[in-house]
XYZ file of C-alpha atoms in Angstrom:
193
model
C 14.317 34.572 36.535
C 14.054 38.002 38.120
C 10.717 39.547 39.012
C 11.371 42.233 36.385
C 11.829 39.575 33.664
C 8.712 37.759 34.886
C 6.655 40.960 34.652
C 8.084 41.781 31.213
C 7.136 38.303 29.910
C 3.633 38.571 31.375
C 3.110 42.058 29.876
C 4.276 40.876 26.438
C 1.807 37.997 26.669
C -1.029 40.365 27.620
C -0.179 42.704 24.719
C -0.416 39.738 22.323
C -3.915 38.924 23.612
C -2.654 35.979 25.655
C -3.768 34.493 28.956
C -1.569 34.573 32.047
C -1.676 32.890 35.449
C -0.350 35.171 38.161
C -0.269 35.758 41.912
C -2.449 38.613 43.142
C -3.163 40.386 46.410
C -5.514 37.499 47.213
C -5.321 34.131 45.395
C -3.768 33.041 42.075
C -5.615 34.504 39.113
C -6.261 33.957 35.449
C -5.594 37.230 33.680
C -5.883 38.914 30.314
C -6.177 42.374 28.786
C -9.514 43.656 30.099
C -10.045 45.606 26.858
C -9.666 42.571 24.563
C -12.982 40.726 23.990
C -11.332 37.646 22.418
C -9.005 37.257 25.409
C -11.913 37.705 27.838
C -13.839 34.979 25.963
C -10.859 32.646 26.322
C -10.834 33.217 30.092
C -14.518 32.239 30.284
C -13.778 29.148 28.172
C -10.785 28.125 30.308
C -12.833 28.472 33.505
C -15.804 26.699 31.864
C -17.848 29.569 33.238
C -21.087 31.030 31.919
C -20.304 34.476 30.520
C -23.305 35.903 32.363
C -21.237 35.548 35.569
C -19.041 38.631 35.714
C -15.258 38.655 36.082
C -13.319 41.286 37.992
C -10.308 43.446 37.108
C -7.212 44.680 38.872
C -5.648 48.112 38.466
C -2.652 49.725 40.108
C -4.011 53.149 41.059
C -6.935 55.501 41.638
C -6.187 57.231 38.333
C -6.387 53.978 36.392
C -9.651 53.013 38.130
C -11.220 56.292 36.973
C -10.608 55.397 33.314
C -13.138 52.580 33.485
C -16.252 54.281 34.903
C -18.319 57.264 33.814
C -18.376 58.460 37.439
C -16.875 56.951 40.566
C -19.194 57.740 43.485
C -17.796 59.684 46.443
C -18.556 56.761 48.762
C -16.186 54.600 46.696
C -13.306 57.040 47.248
C -14.122 57.200 50.953
C -14.084 53.410 51.167
C -10.840 53.141 49.172
C -9.183 55.718 51.462
C -10.394 54.021 54.646
C -9.223 50.579 53.465
C -5.802 51.959 52.520
C -5.307 53.117 56.112
C -5.869 49.639 57.578
C -4.709 46.070 57.146
C -8.166 45.202 55.832
C -8.662 42.283 53.500
C -8.425 43.316 49.823
C -11.809 44.605 48.686
C -13.337 44.517 45.224
C -15.844 47.255 44.438
C -18.668 46.705 41.987
C -19.454 50.055 40.377
C -22.022 51.125 37.774
C -21.487 52.568 34.291
C -18.289 50.780 33.254
C -16.601 52.082 30.075
C -13.499 51.468 27.932
C -13.491 47.698 28.513
C -14.294 44.571 26.520
C -18.116 44.464 26.216
C -18.216 40.806 27.319
C -16.454 41.752 30.565
C -19.088 44.266 31.678
C -22.202 42.843 33.377
C -25.563 43.152 31.625
C -26.515 45.998 33.992
C -23.367 47.951 33.026
C -21.484 47.261 36.259
C -17.979 45.925 36.798
C -16.009 44.592 39.757
C -12.602 46.248 40.144
C -9.867 46.317 42.773
C -6.817 48.508 43.275
C -4.051 46.093 44.206
C -1.285 47.037 46.611
C 0.534 43.662 46.541
C 3.966 44.318 44.981
C 3.922 41.832 42.088
C 0.374 42.424 40.822
C 0.718 46.195 41.338
C 3.929 46.275 39.272
C 2.295 44.092 36.613
C -0.725 46.411 36.342
C 1.538 49.470 36.296
C 3.725 48.092 33.515
C 0.726 46.971 31.430
C -0.945 50.391 31.799
C -4.443 48.912 31.536
C -6.873 46.924 33.660
C -6.098 43.207 33.878
C -8.796 40.579 34.321
C -8.341 38.784 37.632
C -10.504 35.753 38.192
C -9.628 32.795 40.384
C -7.387 30.215 38.695
C -9.852 27.346 38.853
C -12.564 25.599 36.857
C -15.912 27.193 37.727
C -17.411 25.555 40.805
C -14.124 24.051 42.012
C -12.008 25.444 44.887
C -9.969 28.561 44.161
C -6.186 28.148 43.871
C -4.757 29.774 46.988
C -1.201 29.006 45.870
C 0.476 27.962 42.621
C 0.532 24.297 43.664
C -3.284 24.348 43.898
C -3.835 25.221 40.211
C -5.584 22.495 38.215
C -3.347 21.070 35.431
C -6.174 21.778 32.928
C -5.829 25.491 33.742
C -2.012 25.410 33.548
C -2.110 23.762 30.094
C -4.301 26.500 28.621
C -2.341 29.525 29.856
C 0.038 31.260 27.467
C 2.302 32.354 30.317
C 2.539 31.236 33.956
C 4.327 33.699 36.216
C 7.284 32.426 38.253
C 6.978 34.892 41.118
C 5.599 33.431 44.349
C 5.333 29.883 42.937
C 6.972 28.418 46.050
C 4.632 30.160 48.457
C 2.530 27.824 50.615
C 0.263 29.817 52.874
C -3.446 30.414 53.210
C -4.999 33.059 50.968
C -8.623 33.916 50.399
C -10.639 35.821 47.827
C -11.352 39.510 48.282
C -14.347 41.006 50.015
C -16.861 42.322 47.478
C -18.968 45.450 47.995
C -21.464 46.783 45.476
C -21.778 50.575 45.363
C -24.681 51.558 43.135
C -24.866 54.972 41.505
C -28.082 55.614 43.456
C -26.085 55.465 46.722
C -27.081 51.931 47.713
C -24.335 49.848 49.386
C -24.537 46.062 49.384
C -21.999 43.621 50.837
C -21.785 40.714 48.372
C -18.940 38.794 50.060
C -17.831 39.869 53.561
Protein backbone atom coordinates (compact mmCIF):
# COMPACT_ATOMS: atom_id res chain seq x y z
CA UNK A 1 0.00 0.00 0.00
CA UNK A 2 1.30 3.45 -0.88
CA UNK A 3 1.38 6.26 1.65
CA UNK A 4 -1.20 8.11 -0.48
CA UNK A 5 -3.61 5.14 -0.29
CA UNK A 6 -2.98 4.84 3.46
CA UNK A 7 -3.82 8.53 3.97
CA UNK A 8 -6.92 8.26 1.76
CA UNK A 9 -8.20 5.27 3.80
CA UNK A 10 -7.52 7.07 7.09
CA UNK A 11 -9.29 10.25 5.89
CA UNK A 12 -12.33 8.25 4.73
CA UNK A 13 -12.47 6.61 8.15
CA UNK A 14 -12.28 9.99 9.90
CA UNK A 15 -15.06 11.40 7.69
CA UNK A 16 -17.28 8.46 8.69
CA UNK A 17 -16.72 9.24 12.38
CA UNK A 18 -14.30 6.35 12.80
CA UNK A 19 -11.23 5.87 14.97
CA UNK A 20 -7.75 5.51 13.49
CA UNK A 21 -4.36 4.48 14.86
CA UNK A 22 -1.56 6.42 13.21
CA UNK A 23 2.08 7.43 13.55
CA UNK A 24 2.66 11.04 14.56
CA UNK A 25 5.60 13.38 15.05
CA UNK A 26 6.04 11.76 18.47
CA UNK A 27 4.50 8.36 19.34
CA UNK A 28 1.65 6.32 17.82
CA UNK A 29 -1.71 7.97 18.37
CA UNK A 30 -5.40 7.22 18.54
CA UNK A 31 -7.16 9.71 16.31
CA UNK A 32 -10.60 10.90 15.31
CA UNK A 33 -12.34 13.96 13.91
CA UNK A 34 -11.84 16.60 16.62
CA UNK A 35 -15.23 18.14 15.75
CA UNK A 36 -17.22 14.92 16.24
CA UNK A 37 -18.38 14.43 19.86
CA UNK A 38 -19.39 10.77 19.36
CA UNK A 39 -15.96 9.92 17.94
CA UNK A 40 -14.23 11.78 20.79
CA UNK A 41 -16.32 9.78 23.30
CA UNK A 42 -15.20 6.55 21.63
CA UNK A 43 -11.55 7.58 22.02
CA UNK A 44 -12.09 8.13 25.76
CA UNK A 45 -13.82 4.74 25.98
CA UNK A 46 -11.05 2.94 24.08
CA UNK A 47 -8.38 4.48 26.33
CA UNK A 48 -10.52 3.78 29.43
CA UNK A 49 -9.77 7.38 30.34
CA UNK A 50 -11.83 9.78 32.43
CA UNK A 51 -13.22 12.43 30.09
CA UNK A 52 -12.13 15.14 32.53
CA UNK A 53 -8.55 14.46 31.37
CA UNK A 54 -8.11 16.44 28.17
CA UNK A 55 -6.95 15.06 24.83
CA UNK A 56 -4.82 16.97 22.35
CA UNK A 57 -5.16 17.66 18.62
CA UNK A 58 -2.85 17.84 15.65
CA UNK A 59 -3.11 20.31 12.78
CA UNK A 60 -0.96 20.85 9.73
CA UNK A 61 -0.51 24.63 9.72
CA UNK A 62 -0.69 27.98 11.50
CA UNK A 63 -3.85 28.83 9.56
CA UNK A 64 -5.61 25.67 10.72
CA UNK A 65 -4.56 26.28 14.34
CA UNK A 66 -6.20 29.72 14.22
CA UNK A 67 -9.59 28.17 13.40
CA UNK A 68 -9.80 26.60 16.84
CA UNK A 69 -9.18 29.54 19.20
CA UNK A 70 -10.84 32.91 19.66
CA UNK A 71 -7.38 34.52 19.85
CA UNK A 72 -3.93 32.99 19.65
CA UNK A 73 -1.62 35.00 21.92
CA UNK A 74 1.46 36.64 20.39
CA UNK A 75 3.72 34.58 22.65
CA UNK A 76 2.33 31.41 21.04
CA UNK A 77 3.34 32.60 17.57
CA UNK A 78 6.77 33.57 18.87
CA UNK A 79 7.20 30.12 20.41
CA UNK A 80 5.96 28.35 17.26
CA UNK A 81 8.40 30.38 15.12
CA UNK A 82 11.34 29.73 17.45
CA UNK A 83 10.63 25.98 17.58
CA UNK A 84 10.36 25.79 13.79
CA UNK A 85 13.91 27.14 13.50
CA UNK A 86 15.41 24.38 15.66
CA UNK A 87 15.43 20.62 15.99
CA UNK A 88 13.46 20.98 19.22
CA UNK A 89 11.24 18.19 20.44
CA UNK A 90 7.65 18.54 19.18
CA UNK A 91 5.75 20.87 21.50
CA UNK A 92 2.05 20.91 22.31
CA UNK A 93 0.60 24.27 23.32
CA UNK A 94 -2.36 24.52 25.65
CA UNK A 95 -4.28 27.66 24.73
CA UNK A 96 -7.42 29.28 26.15
CA UNK A 97 -10.79 29.91 24.49
CA UNK A 98 -11.02 26.91 22.16
CA UNK A 99 -13.84 27.02 19.57
CA UNK A 100 -15.24 24.97 16.66
CA UNK A 101 -14.46 21.60 18.28
CA UNK A 102 -16.40 18.79 19.92
CA UNK A 103 -17.50 20.12 23.34
CA UNK A 104 -16.25 16.97 25.11
CA UNK A 105 -12.76 17.60 23.70
CA UNK A 106 -12.37 21.06 25.24
CA UNK A 107 -11.29 21.19 28.91
CA UNK A 108 -13.73 22.53 31.50
CA UNK A 109 -11.78 25.81 31.61
CA UNK A 110 -12.17 26.25 27.82
CA UNK A 111 -8.57 25.34 26.97
CA UNK A 112 -7.23 22.84 24.46
CA UNK A 113 -3.85 21.26 23.74
CA UNK A 114 -2.84 21.52 20.07
CA UNK A 115 0.30 20.88 18.04
CA UNK A 116 1.32 21.78 14.50
CA UNK A 117 2.95 18.63 13.16
CA UNK A 118 5.83 18.76 10.71
CA UNK A 119 6.33 14.96 10.43
CA UNK A 120 5.50 14.03 6.81
CA UNK A 121 2.81 11.38 7.36
CA UNK A 122 0.79 13.12 10.08
CA UNK A 123 1.15 16.50 8.34
CA UNK A 124 -0.18 15.06 5.07
CA UNK A 125 -3.00 13.33 6.96
CA UNK A 126 -4.04 16.57 8.69
CA UNK A 127 -3.77 18.49 5.41
CA UNK A 128 -5.94 16.01 3.52
CA UNK A 129 -8.55 15.86 6.31
CA UNK A 130 -8.74 19.68 6.49
CA UNK A 131 -9.66 19.64 10.18
CA UNK A 132 -7.99 19.05 13.54
CA UNK A 133 -7.41 15.39 14.38
CA UNK A 134 -7.40 14.09 17.95
CA UNK A 135 -3.97 12.72 18.83
CA UNK A 136 -3.72 10.86 22.10
CA UNK A 137 -1.23 8.12 22.89
CA UNK A 138 -2.26 4.68 21.63
CA UNK A 139 -2.47 3.03 25.03
CA UNK A 140 -4.90 2.21 27.83
CA UNK A 141 -4.85 5.07 30.34
CA UNK A 142 -2.07 4.57 32.88
CA UNK A 143 -0.11 2.09 30.74
CA UNK A 144 3.06 2.94 28.78
CA UNK A 145 2.62 4.90 25.56
CA UNK A 146 3.16 3.03 22.28
CA UNK A 147 6.41 4.39 20.87
CA UNK A 148 6.12 2.16 17.80
CA UNK A 149 3.36 0.12 16.15
CA UNK A 150 4.60 -3.10 17.77
CA UNK A 151 4.01 -1.55 21.21
CA UNK A 152 0.25 -1.04 20.72
CA UNK A 153 -1.92 -3.13 23.05
CA UNK A 154 -4.08 -5.67 21.14
CA UNK A 155 -7.16 -4.27 22.96
CA UNK A 156 -6.50 -0.91 21.28
CA UNK A 157 -5.87 -2.48 17.86
CA UNK A 158 -9.17 -4.41 18.02
CA UNK A 159 -11.23 -1.27 18.62
CA UNK A 160 -9.77 0.90 15.85
CA UNK A 161 -11.70 1.25 12.60
CA UNK A 162 -8.49 1.76 10.62
CA UNK A 163 -4.83 1.14 11.48
CA UNK A 164 -2.38 3.01 9.27
CA UNK A 165 0.30 0.98 7.48
CA UNK A 166 2.90 3.74 7.25
CA UNK A 167 5.84 3.38 9.64
CA UNK A 168 4.60 0.05 11.07
CA UNK A 169 8.06 -1.50 10.73
CA UNK A 170 9.82 1.32 12.54
CA UNK A 171 11.61 0.29 15.74
CA UNK A 172 13.22 3.29 17.36
CA UNK A 173 12.73 5.31 20.51
CA UNK A 174 10.06 8.02 20.45
CA UNK A 175 8.69 10.12 23.26
CA UNK A 176 5.65 12.29 23.86
CA UNK A 177 5.74 15.99 23.08
CA UNK A 178 6.71 18.74 25.46
CA UNK A 179 3.63 20.57 26.75
CA UNK A 180 3.51 24.31 27.47
CA UNK A 181 0.45 26.14 28.74
CA UNK A 182 0.06 29.71 27.46
CA UNK A 183 -2.78 31.42 29.29
CA UNK A 184 -4.60 34.39 27.79
CA UNK A 185 -3.42 36.48 30.76
CA UNK A 186 0.20 36.02 29.59
CA UNK A 187 1.15 33.31 32.08
CA UNK A 188 3.48 30.58 30.75
CA UNK A 189 3.65 27.20 32.46
CA UNK A 190 5.74 24.19 31.42
CA UNK A 191 3.54 21.12 31.98
CA UNK A 192 5.90 18.50 30.49
CA UNK A 193 9.49 19.53 29.66
